[in-house]
Coordinates of C-alpha atoms in Angstrom, one line a residue:
M1 CA -7.3 32.2 36.0
A2 CA -4.7 29.5 35.4
Q3 CA -2.6 31.8 33.2
Q4 CA -2.8 34.5 35.9
S5 CA -1.7 32.0 38.7
E6 CA 1.2 30.8 36.6
L7 CA 2.2 34.5 36.0
E8 CA 2.2 35.1 39.8
L9 CA 4.4 32.0 40.4
D10 CA 6.9 33.2 37.8
P11 CA 6.5 37.0 38.1
V12 CA 8.5 39.7 36.5
T13 CA 11.4 40.9 38.7
I14 CA 13.6 43.9 38.6
T15 CA 15.9 42.9 41.4
A16 CA 18.1 40.2 39.8
S17 CA 18.8 42.0 36.5
V18 CA 17.8 45.7 37.0
Q19 CA 15.5 45.5 34.0
P20 CA 12.1 43.7 34.1
K21 CA 12.6 40.0 33.5
P22 CA 10.7 36.8 34.4
V23 CA 12.2 35.1 37.5
S24 CA 12.6 31.9 35.5
Q25 CA 15.1 33.7 33.2
T26 CA 17.4 35.1 35.9
G27 CA 19.1 32.0 37.2
R28 CA 18.4 33.2 40.8
N29 CA 16.2 32.1 43.7
I30 CA 13.7 34.9 44.2
I31 CA 10.6 35.0 46.5
T32 CA 7.9 37.5 45.7
F33 CA 5.2 38.6 48.1
K34 CA 2.1 40.7 47.3
G35 CA 1.8 43.8 49.4
S36 CA -2.0 43.7 49.3
S37 CA -1.8 40.7 51.8
F38 CA -0.2 42.7 54.6
N39 CA -3.6 43.4 56.3
N40 CA -4.8 39.8 55.8
L41 CA -2.0 38.2 57.8
P42 CA -1.3 38.3 61.6
V43 CA 1.5 40.9 61.4
H44 CA 1.9 44.5 62.8
S45 CA 4.9 45.7 60.9
V46 CA 7.0 45.1 57.7
D47 CA 9.8 43.3 59.7
E48 CA 7.2 41.0 61.2
L49 CA 5.9 40.3 57.6
L50 CA 9.4 39.4 56.4
R51 CA 9.8 37.0 59.3
Y52 CA 7.4 34.6 57.6
L53 CA 8.6 34.8 54.0
P54 CA 10.2 31.5 52.9
G55 CA 13.9 31.3 53.9
V56 CA 14.1 34.8 55.5
E57 CA 15.4 34.8 59.1
M58 CA 14.5 37.7 61.3
Q59 CA 16.4 37.9 64.5
M60 CA 13.9 39.9 66.4
R61 CA 14.7 41.9 69.6
G62 CA 11.2 43.1 70.2
P63 CA 7.7 43.3 68.7
M64 CA 5.9 45.6 66.2
G65 CA 8.9 47.2 64.5
S66 CA 11.1 47.9 67.6
Q67 CA 14.2 46.2 66.1
S68 CA 15.0 43.2 64.0
D69 CA 18.1 41.9 62.3
I70 CA 17.6 40.5 58.7
V71 CA 19.6 37.4 57.9
L72 CA 19.8 35.5 54.6
R73 CA 21.6 32.2 54.1
G74 CA 23.5 32.3 57.4
G75 CA 25.2 35.7 57.0
T76 CA 25.4 38.4 59.5
F77 CA 22.7 41.1 59.6
Q78 CA 25.1 43.6 57.9
Q79 CA 25.3 41.3 54.8
V80 CA 21.7 41.9 53.5
L81 CA 21.0 44.8 51.2
I82 CA 17.7 46.5 51.7
M83 CA 16.3 48.6 48.8
L84 CA 13.3 50.8 48.3
D85 CA 12.4 51.3 44.6
G86 CA 15.9 50.7 43.4
V87 CA 17.7 52.7 46.0
R88 CA 19.6 51.3 49.0
I89 CA 18.5 52.2 52.5
N90 CA 21.1 50.4 54.7
D91 CA 22.3 52.9 57.3
P92 CA 26.0 53.6 57.5
N93 CA 25.9 53.7 61.3
T94 CA 24.8 50.1 61.9
G95 CA 23.0 47.2 60.2
H96 CA 20.6 47.0 63.2
F97 CA 18.6 49.8 61.5
S98 CA 18.1 47.8 58.3
S99 CA 14.6 46.8 59.3
Y100 CA 13.5 50.4 59.7
I101 CA 12.1 50.6 56.2
P102 CA 10.5 54.1 55.8
I103 CA 7.4 53.0 54.0
A104 CA 3.7 52.5 55.0
P105 CA 2.3 49.1 54.2
A106 CA -0.5 50.7 52.1
E107 CA 2.2 51.9 49.6
I108 CA 3.8 48.4 49.0
E109 CA 3.1 46.8 45.6
R110 CA 5.3 43.8 46.2
I111 CA 8.4 42.6 48.1
E112 CA 11.1 40.7 46.2
V113 CA 13.7 38.7 48.1
L114 CA 16.7 37.7 46.1
K115 CA 18.8 35.1 47.9
G116 CA 22.5 34.9 47.4
A117 CA 25.4 37.0 46.2
S118 CA 24.5 40.2 44.4
S119 CA 27.5 42.5 44.8
A120 CA 28.3 42.5 41.1
I121 CA 25.3 44.7 40.5
Y122 CA 24.7 46.4 43.9
G123 CA 28.1 46.5 45.6
S124 CA 28.7 46.3 49.3
E125 CA 26.2 44.5 51.7
A126 CA 24.6 42.3 49.0
V127 CA 26.3 39.2 50.4
G128 CA 23.5 37.0 51.7
G129 CA 21.0 38.6 49.4
V130 CA 18.7 41.6 48.7
V131 CA 15.3 42.6 50.1
H132 CA 13.7 44.9 47.6
I133 CA 10.4 46.9 48.3
I134 CA 8.6 48.0 45.2
T135 CA 5.8 50.6 45.8
K136 CA 2.6 51.2 43.9
S137 CA 3.4 54.7 42.7
F138 CA 6.9 54.0 41.4
A139 CA 5.5 50.8 39.7
A140 CA 2.6 52.7 38.1
R141 CA 2.0 52.6 34.3
R142 CA 0.9 55.3 31.9
K143 CA -2.8 56.2 31.1
Q144 CA -4.5 54.2 33.9
Q145 CA -7.3 55.1 36.2
K146 CA -7.0 53.6 39.7
L147 CA -8.2 54.1 43.2
Q148 CA -7.0 51.8 46.0
L149 CA -7.6 52.4 49.7
Q150 CA -6.8 50.1 52.6
G151 CA -6.7 50.5 56.3
Q152 CA -6.8 48.7 59.7
V153 CA -7.3 49.7 63.3
S154 CA -6.8 47.4 66.2
G155 CA -6.4 47.3 69.9
G156 CA -5.6 44.7 72.6
E157 CA -3.8 43.7 75.7
Y158 CA -1.0 45.8 77.2
D159 CA -2.7 49.0 76.0
L160 CA -2.0 48.2 72.4
F161 CA -3.2 50.6 69.7
S162 CA -2.3 49.9 66.1
G163 CA -3.4 51.5 62.9
N164 CA -2.4 51.8 59.3
V165 CA -4.1 53.6 56.4
G166 CA -3.3 54.7 52.9
G167 CA -3.7 54.0 49.3
L168 CA -3.0 55.0 45.6
Y169 CA -4.9 57.3 43.3
Q170 CA -4.0 57.5 39.6
S171 CA -5.7 59.6 37.0
G172 CA -4.2 59.2 33.5
N173 CA -0.4 59.9 33.7
T174 CA -0.2 61.0 37.4
A175 CA -0.2 58.6 40.4
I176 CA -0.1 59.6 44.0
S177 CA 0.2 57.3 47.0
G178 CA 0.8 57.6 50.7
G179 CA 0.1 56.0 54.0
F180 CA 0.6 56.0 57.8
L181 CA 1.5 53.2 60.2
S182 CA 1.4 53.4 64.0
N183 CA 2.1 50.8 66.6
N184 CA 1.9 51.7 70.3
T185 CA 2.0 49.6 73.4
D186 CA 3.1 49.7 77.0
G187 CA 4.5 46.2 76.4
Q188 CA 4.8 43.0 78.4
L189 CA 6.8 42.8 81.6
Q190 CA 10.5 42.0 81.1
R191 CA 13.3 42.0 83.6
G192 CA 11.9 44.9 85.8
T193 CA 10.9 47.0 82.8
R194 CA 8.2 46.8 80.1
G195 CA 8.9 46.2 76.5
Y196 CA 7.1 49.4 75.3
V197 CA 7.0 50.4 71.6
H198 CA 5.9 53.6 69.9
A199 CA 6.6 53.2 66.2
N200 CA 5.2 55.6 63.6
T201 CA 5.9 55.7 59.8
A202 CA 4.4 58.2 57.3
S203 CA 5.2 58.2 53.5
L204 CA 4.1 60.1 50.5
S205 CA 5.0 59.6 46.9
A206 CA 4.1 60.7 43.4
N207 CA 4.8 59.6 39.8
H208 CA 4.1 61.6 36.7
F209 CA 4.5 60.6 33.0
I210 CA 5.5 63.8 31.2
N211 CA 5.0 62.1 27.9
E212 CA 5.7 58.8 26.3
Q213 CA 9.5 59.0 26.9
W214 CA 9.9 61.0 30.2
Q215 CA 8.8 60.2 33.7
V216 CA 9.6 61.6 37.1
A217 CA 8.8 60.2 40.6
A218 CA 9.6 61.3 44.1
R219 CA 9.1 60.2 47.7
V220 CA 9.4 61.7 51.2
A221 CA 9.0 59.6 54.4
Y222 CA 9.4 60.0 58.1
D223 CA 9.9 57.2 60.5
N224 CA 10.2 57.3 64.3
R225 CA 10.8 54.3 66.7
D226 CA 10.9 54.8 70.4
F227 CA 11.2 51.6 72.3
S228 CA 12.6 49.7 75.3
A229 CA 16.0 48.3 74.4
Q230 CA 16.8 46.3 77.5
N231 CA 19.5 43.8 76.8
F232 CA 19.3 44.4 73.1
Y233 CA 23.1 44.7 72.8
T234 CA 24.4 43.5 76.2
T235 CA 23.8 40.8 78.8
F236 CA 24.6 43.0 81.8
L237 CA 22.3 43.3 84.9
S238 CA 22.6 47.1 84.8
D239 CA 21.2 47.3 81.3
T240 CA 17.7 48.9 81.3
A241 CA 18.1 50.7 78.0
R242 CA 15.8 52.7 75.9
E243 CA 16.4 53.9 72.3
E244 CA 14.8 56.3 69.8
V245 CA 15.6 56.2 66.1
R246 CA 14.3 59.0 63.8
T247 CA 14.6 58.7 60.0
V248 CA 13.9 61.2 57.2
W249 CA 14.0 59.7 53.8
T250 CA 13.7 61.4 50.4
Q251 CA 14.3 60.0 46.9
L252 CA 13.9 61.1 43.3
R253 CA 13.8 59.2 40.0
V254 CA 14.0 60.6 36.4
S255 CA 13.5 58.1 33.6
Y256 CA 13.7 58.2 29.8
S257 CA 12.2 55.3 27.7
G258 CA 12.8 54.9 24.0
V259 CA 11.9 51.9 21.8
D260 CA 15.0 49.9 22.6
H261 CA 16.6 52.1 25.2
K262 CA 15.9 53.2 28.8
V263 CA 17.8 55.5 31.2
N264 CA 17.1 55.7 35.0
I265 CA 18.6 58.3 37.3
D266 CA 17.8 57.6 41.0
A267 CA 18.9 59.8 44.0
G268 CA 18.3 59.2 47.7
Y269 CA 19.1 61.1 50.9
K270 CA 18.8 59.6 54.4
D271 CA 19.1 61.4 57.7
V272 CA 19.0 59.2 60.9
K273 CA 19.2 60.4 64.5
D274 CA 19.8 57.7 67.1
D275 CA 19.6 58.3 70.8
Y276 CA 20.5 55.3 73.0
A277 CA 20.6 55.4 76.8
Y278 CA 22.1 52.3 78.5
N279 CA 20.3 53.1 81.8
K280 CA 18.8 56.1 83.6
V281 CA 22.2 57.3 85.0
S282 CA 24.3 56.9 81.8
I283 CA 25.0 59.6 79.3
A284 CA 23.0 58.8 76.1
N285 CA 24.8 57.9 72.9
A286 CA 23.7 60.6 70.4
S287 CA 24.5 59.8 66.7
T288 CA 23.4 61.4 63.5
S289 CA 24.2 59.5 60.3
R290 CA 23.6 60.7 56.7
M291 CA 23.8 59.0 53.4
F292 CA 23.6 60.6 49.9
Q293 CA 23.6 58.4 46.8
V294 CA 23.1 58.7 43.0
I295 CA 22.8 55.8 40.7
A296 CA 22.3 56.0 36.9
T297 CA 21.5 52.9 34.7
D298 CA 21.4 52.6 31.0
E299 CA 19.5 49.7 29.5
W300 CA 19.8 48.6 25.8
K301 CA 17.9 46.0 23.9
L302 CA 20.6 44.9 21.5
S303 CA 18.6 42.2 19.7
Q304 CA 15.6 39.9 20.3
Q305 CA 17.9 37.6 22.4
T306 CA 20.3 40.1 24.0
S307 CA 20.1 43.1 26.3
M308 CA 22.7 45.0 28.2
V309 CA 22.5 47.1 31.4
S310 CA 25.3 49.4 32.5
G311 CA 25.4 51.7 35.5
V312 CA 27.4 54.0 37.7
Q313 CA 26.9 54.7 41.4
F314 CA 28.2 57.2 44.0
I315 CA 27.5 57.0 47.8
N316 CA 28.7 59.3 50.5
K317 CA 28.3 58.1 54.1
E318 CA 28.9 60.2 57.2
I319 CA 28.3 60.2 61.0
S320 CA 28.5 62.7 63.8
S321 CA 28.4 61.1 67.2
N322 CA 29.4 61.7 70.9
D323 CA 30.2 58.0 71.0
R324 CA 31.7 57.1 67.6
G325 CA 33.1 60.5 66.6
D326 CA 32.8 62.3 63.3
H327 CA 33.7 60.4 60.1
Q328 CA 33.0 60.3 56.4
V329 CA 33.5 57.6 53.7
P330 CA 32.8 58.1 50.0
Q331 CA 32.4 55.1 47.6
G332 CA 31.4 54.5 44.1
G333 CA 31.2 51.8 41.4
A334 CA 30.4 51.0 37.8
F335 CA 28.9 47.8 36.5
I336 CA 27.7 46.0 33.3
L337 CA 25.2 43.2 33.0
I338 CA 24.4 41.1 29.9
N339 CA 21.1 39.2 29.5
H340 CA 21.3 36.7 26.7
S341 CA 18.9 34.0 25.6
F342 CA 19.7 31.3 23.1
L343 CA 18.6 27.8 22.2
Q344 CA 15.2 27.0 23.7
G345 CA 14.6 28.2 27.2
F346 CA 18.3 28.8 28.1
T347 CA 19.5 32.2 29.4
I348 CA 22.9 33.4 30.7
N349 CA 23.5 36.6 32.7
P350 CA 27.2 37.6 33.3
A351 CA 27.9 40.7 35.3
L352 CA 31.1 42.7 36.3
R353 CA 31.4 45.5 38.7
L354 CA 34.4 47.8 39.4
D355 CA 33.9 49.0 43.0
W356 CA 35.8 51.8 44.8
N357 CA 35.9 52.7 48.5
E358 CA 38.1 55.3 50.0
R359 CA 39.1 52.9 52.8
S360 CA 39.4 49.6 51.0
G361 CA 40.4 50.7 47.5
T362 CA 39.4 49.3 44.1
E363 CA 37.9 45.9 43.5
L364 CA 36.7 43.8 40.5
I365 CA 33.6 41.8 41.3
P366 CA 32.5 39.2 38.7
Q367 CA 29.3 37.1 38.7
I368 CA 27.4 34.8 36.3
S369 CA 23.9 33.3 36.5
M370 CA 22.3 30.7 34.2
A371 CA 18.8 29.3 33.8
Y372 CA 17.2 26.6 31.6
R373 CA 13.5 25.8 31.6
Y374 CA 12.3 22.5 30.3
N375 CA 8.5 22.0 30.4
S376 CA 7.6 22.4 34.1
I377 CA 11.1 22.4 35.5
R378 CA 13.5 25.3 35.7
F379 CA 17.2 24.6 36.4
R380 CA 19.3 27.5 37.6
G381 CA 22.8 28.3 38.9
S382 CA 24.9 31.3 40.0
A383 CA 28.4 32.0 41.2
G384 CA 30.0 35.3 42.2
K385 CA 32.2 37.4 44.4
T386 CA 30.9 39.7 47.2
I387 CA 32.4 42.5 49.3
R388 CA 31.4 44.4 52.4
D389 CA 33.1 47.3 54.2
A390 CA 32.8 47.8 58.0
D391 CA 30.1 50.2 59.2
F392 CA 30.7 53.1 61.6
T393 CA 29.7 51.1 64.6
E394 CA 32.0 48.2 63.8
R395 CA 34.9 50.7 63.4
F396 CA 34.3 53.2 66.2
N397 CA 31.8 51.8 68.8
N398 CA 32.7 53.1 72.3
Y399 CA 35.7 54.9 70.9
N400 CA 34.9 58.5 71.9
K401 CA 33.9 57.9 75.5
P402 CA 36.2 58.9 78.4
S403 CA 36.0 55.5 80.1
V404 CA 34.5 52.1 79.0
A405 CA 34.4 49.3 81.6
S406 CA 32.7 46.7 79.4
G407 CA 30.9 46.2 76.1
R408 CA 31.6 46.0 72.4
I409 CA 34.6 47.9 71.1
G410 CA 35.0 49.1 67.5
N411 CA 38.2 48.6 65.4
P412 CA 39.1 51.3 62.9
D413 CA 41.7 49.0 61.3
L414 CA 39.1 46.5 60.0
A415 CA 39.6 45.3 56.5
A416 CA 36.8 44.8 54.0
E417 CA 35.1 41.4 53.9
R418 CA 35.3 39.3 50.8
S419 CA 33.6 36.1 49.8
F420 CA 32.9 33.8 46.9
S421 CA 29.5 32.1 46.6
Y422 CA 27.9 29.6 44.3
E423 CA 24.5 27.9 44.2
A424 CA 22.6 25.4 42.1
G425 CA 18.9 24.6 42.2
A426 CA 15.7 23.8 40.4
D427 CA 12.1 24.9 40.5
Y428 CA 9.2 22.6 39.7
F429 CA 5.9 24.1 38.6
V430 CA 3.0 21.8 39.5
G431 CA 0.1 23.0 37.3
A432 CA -0.6 26.7 37.5
A433 CA -0.9 26.9 41.3
L434 CA 2.1 25.4 43.0
K435 CA 5.9 26.1 42.7
I436 CA 8.5 24.0 44.6
G437 CA 12.1 25.2 44.6
A438 CA 15.2 23.6 46.0
T439 CA 18.7 25.2 46.2
F440 CA 22.1 24.1 47.4
F441 CA 24.7 26.8 48.2
Q442 CA 28.1 27.5 49.6
R443 CA 29.9 30.7 50.6
Y444 CA 33.6 31.0 51.4
H445 CA 34.3 34.0 53.5
R446 CA 37.6 35.8 54.1
K447 CA 38.1 38.5 56.8
L448 CA 34.5 38.4 57.9
I449 CA 33.7 41.1 60.4
D450 CA 32.2 40.0 63.8
Y451 CA 32.5 40.7 67.5
V452 CA 34.7 38.3 69.5
T453 CA 35.2 38.2 73.3
T454 CA 38.7 39.5 73.9
P455 CA 40.7 39.9 77.1
Y456 CA 41.9 43.4 78.1
A457 CA 45.5 42.4 77.6
D458 CA 44.8 41.5 73.9
M459 CA 42.9 44.7 73.1
P460 CA 44.8 46.7 70.4
R461 CA 43.9 50.0 71.9
K462 CA 43.5 50.6 75.7
D463 CA 43.2 54.4 75.9
N464 CA 39.7 54.5 77.4
L465 CA 39.4 50.9 78.7
V466 CA 39.6 49.6 82.2
A467 CA 41.9 46.8 83.2
G468 CA 40.0 43.7 84.0
G469 CA 37.0 44.9 81.9
T470 CA 34.8 42.5 79.8
Y471 CA 35.1 43.4 76.1
A472 CA 34.1 42.1 72.7
L473 CA 36.3 43.4 69.9
A474 CA 35.2 43.8 66.2
K475 CA 37.7 41.6 64.3
N476 CA 38.4 40.2 60.9
I477 CA 37.9 36.4 61.2
A478 CA 40.3 34.6 58.8
K479 CA 37.8 32.1 57.4
V480 CA 34.1 31.4 57.7
N481 CA 32.6 28.8 55.3
T482 CA 28.9 28.3 55.1
T483 CA 27.1 25.3 53.4
G484 CA 23.4 25.2 53.1
A485 CA 20.3 24.0 51.4
E486 CA 16.8 25.5 51.1
L487 CA 13.4 24.5 50.0
D488 CA 10.8 27.1 49.0
I489 CA 7.1 26.4 48.4
Q490 CA 4.6 28.9 46.9
Y491 CA 1.0 28.2 46.3
Q492 CA -1.7 30.5 44.9
R493 CA -5.1 29.4 43.7
K494 CA -8.5 31.1 43.1
F495 CA -11.2 28.4 43.5
Q496 CA -14.2 30.5 42.7
K497 CA -15.4 34.1 42.9
N498 CA -15.1 34.5 46.7
S499 CA -12.7 31.6 47.6
N500 CA -8.9 31.6 47.3
L501 CA -5.8 30.3 49.0
Y502 CA -2.4 32.1 49.1
A503 CA 0.5 30.4 51.0
G504 CA 4.2 30.1 51.2
A505 CA 6.7 27.9 53.2
G506 CA 10.5 27.6 53.5
L507 CA 13.0 25.2 55.0
V508 CA 16.6 26.1 55.5
W509 CA 19.5 24.0 56.7
L510 CA 22.9 25.7 57.4
N511 CA 26.3 24.8 58.7
S512 CA 28.9 27.5 59.3
K513 CA 32.5 26.7 60.2
S514 CA 34.8 29.5 61.6
S515 CA 38.6 29.6 62.0
E516 CA 38.1 31.6 65.2
L517 CA 38.6 29.4 68.3
T518 CA 36.3 31.7 70.4
P519 CA 32.8 31.8 68.8
S520 CA 31.9 35.2 67.3
F521 CA 28.6 36.8 68.2
Y522 CA 26.5 36.9 65.1
V523 CA 28.0 34.1 63.0
S524 CA 27.1 31.7 65.8
S525 CA 23.6 33.1 66.3
H526 CA 21.9 32.2 63.0
A527 CA 19.6 29.2 62.8
R528 CA 21.1 25.8 61.9
F529 CA 17.6 24.7 60.8
M530 CA 14.6 26.9 60.2
S531 CA 11.2 26.5 58.8
N532 CA 8.7 29.3 58.3
F533 CA 5.3 29.6 56.6
F534 CA 2.2 31.8 56.0
V535 CA -1.3 30.7 54.9
E536 CA -4.2 33.0 53.9
Y537 CA -7.5 31.4 53.1
T538 CA -10.7 33.2 52.1
Y539 CA -14.1 31.4 51.9
H540 CA -17.0 33.7 51.1
R541 CA -17.4 35.9 54.2
F542 CA -14.6 34.3 56.2
L543 CA -10.9 34.9 56.2
I544 CA -8.4 32.7 58.2
S545 CA -4.7 33.3 58.2
V546 CA -1.8 31.8 60.1
N547 CA 1.9 32.1 60.1
G548 CA 4.7 30.5 62.1
I549 CA 8.3 29.8 62.5
Y550 CA 10.5 27.0 63.9
K551 CA 14.2 27.5 64.7
N552 CA 17.0 25.2 65.8
R553 CA 20.3 26.9 66.8
A554 CA 23.2 26.8 69.2
T555 CA 22.2 27.3 72.9
Q556 CA 23.5 30.2 74.9
D557 CA 22.9 31.5 78.4
A558 CA 23.5 34.6 80.5
P559 CA 23.0 33.6 84.2
A560 CA 23.4 37.2 85.5
I561 CA 20.1 38.2 83.9
H562 CA 18.5 34.7 83.8
A563 CA 18.5 34.7 80.0
V564 CA 18.7 31.6 77.8
V565 CA 18.6 31.0 74.1
E566 CA 17.0 27.5 73.9
K567 CA 18.1 25.0 71.4
D568 CA 14.8 25.4 69.5
Y569 CA 11.4 27.0 69.5
F570 CA 8.2 27.1 67.6
V571 CA 5.9 30.1 67.5
F572 CA 2.7 30.6 65.4
N573 CA 0.0 33.2 65.2
A574 CA -3.5 33.3 63.8
R575 CA -6.1 35.8 62.5
A576 CA -9.8 35.1 61.9
A577 CA -12.0 37.7 60.2
F578 CA -15.6 38.0 59.2
Y579 CA -16.5 40.2 56.2
T580 CA -19.4 42.6 56.9
W581 CA -19.3 44.2 53.4
E582 CA -18.6 41.9 50.6
Q583 CA -14.8 41.3 50.7
K584 CA -14.0 44.9 51.4
M585 CA -14.4 45.3 55.2
N586 CA -14.0 42.8 58.0
I587 CA -14.0 42.5 61.8
F588 CA -11.1 40.4 63.1
V589 CA -9.4 38.9 66.1
R590 CA -5.8 37.7 66.2
V591 CA -3.6 35.9 68.6
D592 CA 0.2 36.2 68.6
N593 CA 2.3 33.4 70.0
I594 CA -0.7 31.2 70.6
T595 CA 1.2 28.6 72.7
N596 CA 2.7 31.3 74.9
T597 CA 6.2 30.1 74.1
R598 CA 9.0 31.8 76.1
Y599 CA 11.8 32.5 73.6
S600 CA 14.5 34.8 72.4
D601 CA 16.2 35.2 69.0
L602 CA 19.2 36.9 70.5
L603 CA 20.5 36.4 74.0
G604 CA 18.9 38.7 76.6
A605 CA 16.2 40.2 74.3
Q606 CA 13.1 38.5 75.5
M607 CA 10.2 38.2 73.0
P608 CA 6.6 38.6 74.0
G609 CA 4.3 35.8 75.1
R610 CA 0.7 35.3 74.1
W611 CA -1.0 38.5 72.9
L612 CA -4.7 39.0 72.0
T613 CA -5.9 41.8 69.7
G614 CA -8.9 42.7 67.6
G615 CA -10.0 45.3 65.2
V616 CA -11.5 46.4 61.9
S617 CA -9.8 46.2 58.4
F618 CA -10.9 47.4 55.0
A619 CA -9.6 47.3 51.4
F620 CA -11.3 49.0 48.5
S621 CA -10.3 49.4 44.8
R622 CA -11.8 50.4 41.5

């Protein structure tokens, strides 16, 4: 059991170096979470789960998967790359859709969160880090016999009905998995409206090993979110918005594995329809975005100490919108990564990418990571360049309307962001159950893209604007420098047959300085200090789990809608369960926001108060 616990504190990751490699050899700070614990914690959706992983900041606009912005190390929400089984799912329309991950919880094998610069391998968006979802079917191995089923049904206040079900079946060389997640509620009362949510996700995948060398895997998924979006994007009194986002996702993988050689070809296609109505009398913004991508990687084991990964990637992004117009942007890249071990416990991982974007041209992106493990301590460090091009909303928001009296205005002349990041840290393994990691990091940004309040007279384009209107223009900020430190704690221990503890906690301190005299929207919204945690404890027939978050940030207010972002808040949730059938089925109650704290992550988007629910959960495997 001690060996297994140590393995889970230093798991094999594919995110930092593409090929499977222990975290301690990557030189990176990586948090790994077991997908099997989703039903054991007081969470309803994947974005709520991410909120309590050490060091991950979720700027939530609503509950249960309505909408959340993902922030790592004080970047903006567009600076985090989200991946599903090796393929990016960030939407070209806007980073606000990044938390709409088209996967049912029952399919999740694990979640890997890589903190820090990763553009040398993954290209654009991998600035603050990478959130990588690895699923059970795509992670399946040859010649195994498995059956895993899990599900949960719950109900509660505000006409809440929530359910998720799914699992994996593998017979020999074929694995099939699928699942369904549904969250529905009339919502709590907000400013004259209710924060309703109807969120449904269905996914199905299969993996087949043709023989010892060849493997093929495929997935199809459908995701639909219909929710109240009042003051999600504005602080105007007339905002009573609603929004519906529908996603169709398909992906395909073909792999060849030799003795010292492996080739992967991954393809993905995403189609997203977004309908946003500011209020009942406004014409809805109707946008359809599409993204097609292909990535091929070639892994070689050159010697016992050295391996090499090379890859090429092509992405085509397009949008058709009555608000943003019709646009298309192709981009591509090629990269090479070396993994080399020498001496005792020392590894070095240099990487170089050549990236091309039709708008921003060609760019060389270097990065290097190093790690050294001495007994129970792992020292690590990394430095690298990052890039990010503007999305379609930042370039064309409100551009195609006949008249715009106020709001956020896109800027088609935005240049690509560039930054240089470095970090240094250490991990201490206390026995086989506890890992403590500390990291110091800095990021130097140039031309960072964010919205800045801009007078009508200073707007570069006034064609459809109204004199005297209130506007926020997407701009390139000359310099934004971020300094920070983070502490991550992971604990996992099995005490006896029916007693175990699984926990994680994170602390993050950040300081961002901007050259812009007027504070920009999203750079100033991240937490200056944040602590989050989760604890899951099982003792015979009882399961108790809690999670929580504390944030300290800059205060904001919007008197017109009586909205305030307080200096700090603390929210925690709890779940208590009693097993009726061994440790396979339980009856539970849960309380969200136990202290009934009134808070917002983003100005105007009020989060729910105390919420009581209960239900039945099961998990079965053989």
